[in-house]
CSV table of C-alpha atoms in Angstrom, one decimal:
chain,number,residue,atom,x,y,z
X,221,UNK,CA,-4.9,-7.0,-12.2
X,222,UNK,CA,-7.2,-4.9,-9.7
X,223,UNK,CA,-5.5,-3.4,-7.1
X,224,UNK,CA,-6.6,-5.3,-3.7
X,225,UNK,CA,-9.6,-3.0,-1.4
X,226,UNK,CA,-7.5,-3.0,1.2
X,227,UNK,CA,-4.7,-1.3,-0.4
X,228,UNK,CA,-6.5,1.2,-1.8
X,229,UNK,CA,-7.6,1.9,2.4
X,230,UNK,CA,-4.3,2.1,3.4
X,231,UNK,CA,-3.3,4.7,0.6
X,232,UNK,CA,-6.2,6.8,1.9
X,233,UNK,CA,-4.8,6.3,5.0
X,234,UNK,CA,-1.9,7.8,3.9
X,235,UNK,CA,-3.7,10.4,2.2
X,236,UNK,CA,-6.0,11.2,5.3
X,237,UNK,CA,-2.8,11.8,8.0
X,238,UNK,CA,-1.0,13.9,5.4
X,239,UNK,CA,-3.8,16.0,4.9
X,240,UNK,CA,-4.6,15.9,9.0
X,241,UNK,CA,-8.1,14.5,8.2
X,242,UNK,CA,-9.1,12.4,11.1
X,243,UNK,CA,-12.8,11.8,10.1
X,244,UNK,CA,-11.3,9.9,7.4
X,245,UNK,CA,-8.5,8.1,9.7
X,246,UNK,CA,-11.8,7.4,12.1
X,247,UNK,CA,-13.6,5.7,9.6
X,248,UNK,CA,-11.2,3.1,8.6
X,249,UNK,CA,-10.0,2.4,12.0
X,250,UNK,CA,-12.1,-0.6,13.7
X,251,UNK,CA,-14.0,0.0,17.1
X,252,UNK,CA,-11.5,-1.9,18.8
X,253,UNK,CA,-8.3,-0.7,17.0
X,254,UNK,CA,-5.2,-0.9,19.1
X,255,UNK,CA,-2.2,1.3,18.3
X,256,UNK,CA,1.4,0.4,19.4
X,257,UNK,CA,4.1,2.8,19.4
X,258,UNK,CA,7.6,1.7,20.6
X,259,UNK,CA,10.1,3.2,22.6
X,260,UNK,CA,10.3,5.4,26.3
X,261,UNK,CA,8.9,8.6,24.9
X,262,UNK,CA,5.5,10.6,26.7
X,263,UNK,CA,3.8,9.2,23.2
X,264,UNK,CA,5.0,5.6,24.0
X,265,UNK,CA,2.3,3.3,25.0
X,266,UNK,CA,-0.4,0.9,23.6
X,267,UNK,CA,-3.8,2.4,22.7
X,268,UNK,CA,-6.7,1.0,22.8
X,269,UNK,CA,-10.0,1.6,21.4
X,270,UNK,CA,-11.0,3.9,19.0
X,271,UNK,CA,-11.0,6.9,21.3
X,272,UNK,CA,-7.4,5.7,22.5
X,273,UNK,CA,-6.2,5.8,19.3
X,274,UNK,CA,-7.6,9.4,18.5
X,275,UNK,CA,-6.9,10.2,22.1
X,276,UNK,CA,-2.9,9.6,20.6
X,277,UNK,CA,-3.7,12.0,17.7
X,278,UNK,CA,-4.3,14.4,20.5
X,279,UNK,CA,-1.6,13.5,22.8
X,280,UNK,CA,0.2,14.2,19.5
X,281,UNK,CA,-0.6,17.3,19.1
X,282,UNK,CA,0.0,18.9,22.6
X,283,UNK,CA,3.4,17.7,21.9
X,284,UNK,CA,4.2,20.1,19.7
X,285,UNK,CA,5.4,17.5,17.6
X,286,UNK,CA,5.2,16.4,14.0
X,287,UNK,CA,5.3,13.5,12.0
X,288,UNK,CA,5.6,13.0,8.3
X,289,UNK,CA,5.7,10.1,6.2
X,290,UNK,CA,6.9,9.5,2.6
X,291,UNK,CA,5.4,6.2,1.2
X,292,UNK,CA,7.8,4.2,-0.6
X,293,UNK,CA,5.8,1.1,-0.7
X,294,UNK,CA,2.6,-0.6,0.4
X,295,UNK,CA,1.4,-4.0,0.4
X,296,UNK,CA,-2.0,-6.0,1.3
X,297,UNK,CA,-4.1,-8.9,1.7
X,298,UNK,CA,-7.4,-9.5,3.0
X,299,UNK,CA,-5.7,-9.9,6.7
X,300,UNK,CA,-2.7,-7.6,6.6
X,301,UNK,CA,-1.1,-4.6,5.6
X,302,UNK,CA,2.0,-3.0,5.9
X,303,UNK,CA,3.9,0.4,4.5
X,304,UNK,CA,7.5,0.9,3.6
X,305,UNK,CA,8.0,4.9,4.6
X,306,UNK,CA,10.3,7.9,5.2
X,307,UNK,CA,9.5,8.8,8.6
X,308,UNK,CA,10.6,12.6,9.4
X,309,UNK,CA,9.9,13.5,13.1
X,310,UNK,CA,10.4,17.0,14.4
X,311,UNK,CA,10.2,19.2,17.7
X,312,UNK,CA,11.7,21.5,19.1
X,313,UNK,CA,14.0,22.7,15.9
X,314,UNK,CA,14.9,19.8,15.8
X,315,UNK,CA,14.6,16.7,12.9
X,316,UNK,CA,15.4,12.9,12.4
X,317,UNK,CA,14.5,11.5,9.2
X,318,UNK,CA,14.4,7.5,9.5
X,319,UNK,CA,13.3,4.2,7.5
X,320,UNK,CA,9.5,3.7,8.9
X,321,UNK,CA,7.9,0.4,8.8
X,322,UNK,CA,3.8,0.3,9.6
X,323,UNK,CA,2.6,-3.2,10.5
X,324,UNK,CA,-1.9,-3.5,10.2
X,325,UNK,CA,-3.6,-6.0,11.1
X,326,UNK,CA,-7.2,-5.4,9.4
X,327,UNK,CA,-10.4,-7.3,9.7
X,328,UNK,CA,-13.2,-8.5,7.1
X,329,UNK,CA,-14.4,-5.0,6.7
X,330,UNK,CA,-10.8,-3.9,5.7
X,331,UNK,CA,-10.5,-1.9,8.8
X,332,UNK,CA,-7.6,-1.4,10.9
X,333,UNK,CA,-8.0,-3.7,14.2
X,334,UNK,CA,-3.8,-3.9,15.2
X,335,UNK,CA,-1.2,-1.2,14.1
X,336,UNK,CA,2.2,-1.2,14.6
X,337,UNK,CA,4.8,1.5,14.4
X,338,UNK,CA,8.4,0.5,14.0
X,339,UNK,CA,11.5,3.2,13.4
X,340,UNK,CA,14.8,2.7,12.5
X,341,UNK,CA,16.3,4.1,15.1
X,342,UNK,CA,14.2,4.0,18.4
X,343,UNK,CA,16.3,5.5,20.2
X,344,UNK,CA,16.8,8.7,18.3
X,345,UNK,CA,13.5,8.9,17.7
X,346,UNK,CA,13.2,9.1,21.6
X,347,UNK,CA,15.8,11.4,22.2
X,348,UNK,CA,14.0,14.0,20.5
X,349,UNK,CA,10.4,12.7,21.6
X,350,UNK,CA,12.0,13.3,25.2
């Protein structure tokens, strides 16, 4: 059995962040993307747009934090997608490794129009986001 498009565009997500290659995140992210990250943290927020969502990346960066993400499973139809991960956030010296769930919404194109980003353990995660 063929592996389902929209699979194969989420491991190339994947791929992409590891590898910090945001043309390639860009171009399977819809115009209209939005991009929810949970908890009370300066990253917190909903994004909107594609230059919201990038605009994140950048937030991200002036941070001075990183993210990292071990794929354990991903899964996909022609209207959803969704990754089982490791999530290992650090700043500062500092590190929590947690159980990462990524919720997509794509559209007929198999691009990303809703993401969601859900962590085991809020807030830890925004103790050391603080």
């Amino acid at each position: 059995m063929a592996e389902h498009p929209n699979l194969q565009r989420l491991r190339l997500g994947y791929e992409a962040y590891a590898s910090g290659d945001l043309a390639t995140l860009r171009e399977l992210l819809a115009d209209d993307v939005g991009f929810h990250f949970l908890g009370h943290t300066p990253l917190s927020g909903d994004y909107q747009g594609l230059g919201g969502v990038l605009g994140y990346f950048e937030r991200l960066r002036e941070s001075v934090a990183s993210f990292t993400f071990e794929v354990h499973a991903l899964l996909a139809d022609d209207e959803h997608g969704v990754g089982l991960l490791t999530g290992t956030a650090e700043r500062a010296g500092r590190r929590v490794e947690q159980k990462v769930v990524h919720v997509f919404h794509l559209n007929a194109e198999g691009k990303v129009t809703d993401w969601w980003n859900f962590w085991e353990d809020q807030e830890a995660l925004d103790d050391l986001l603080a």
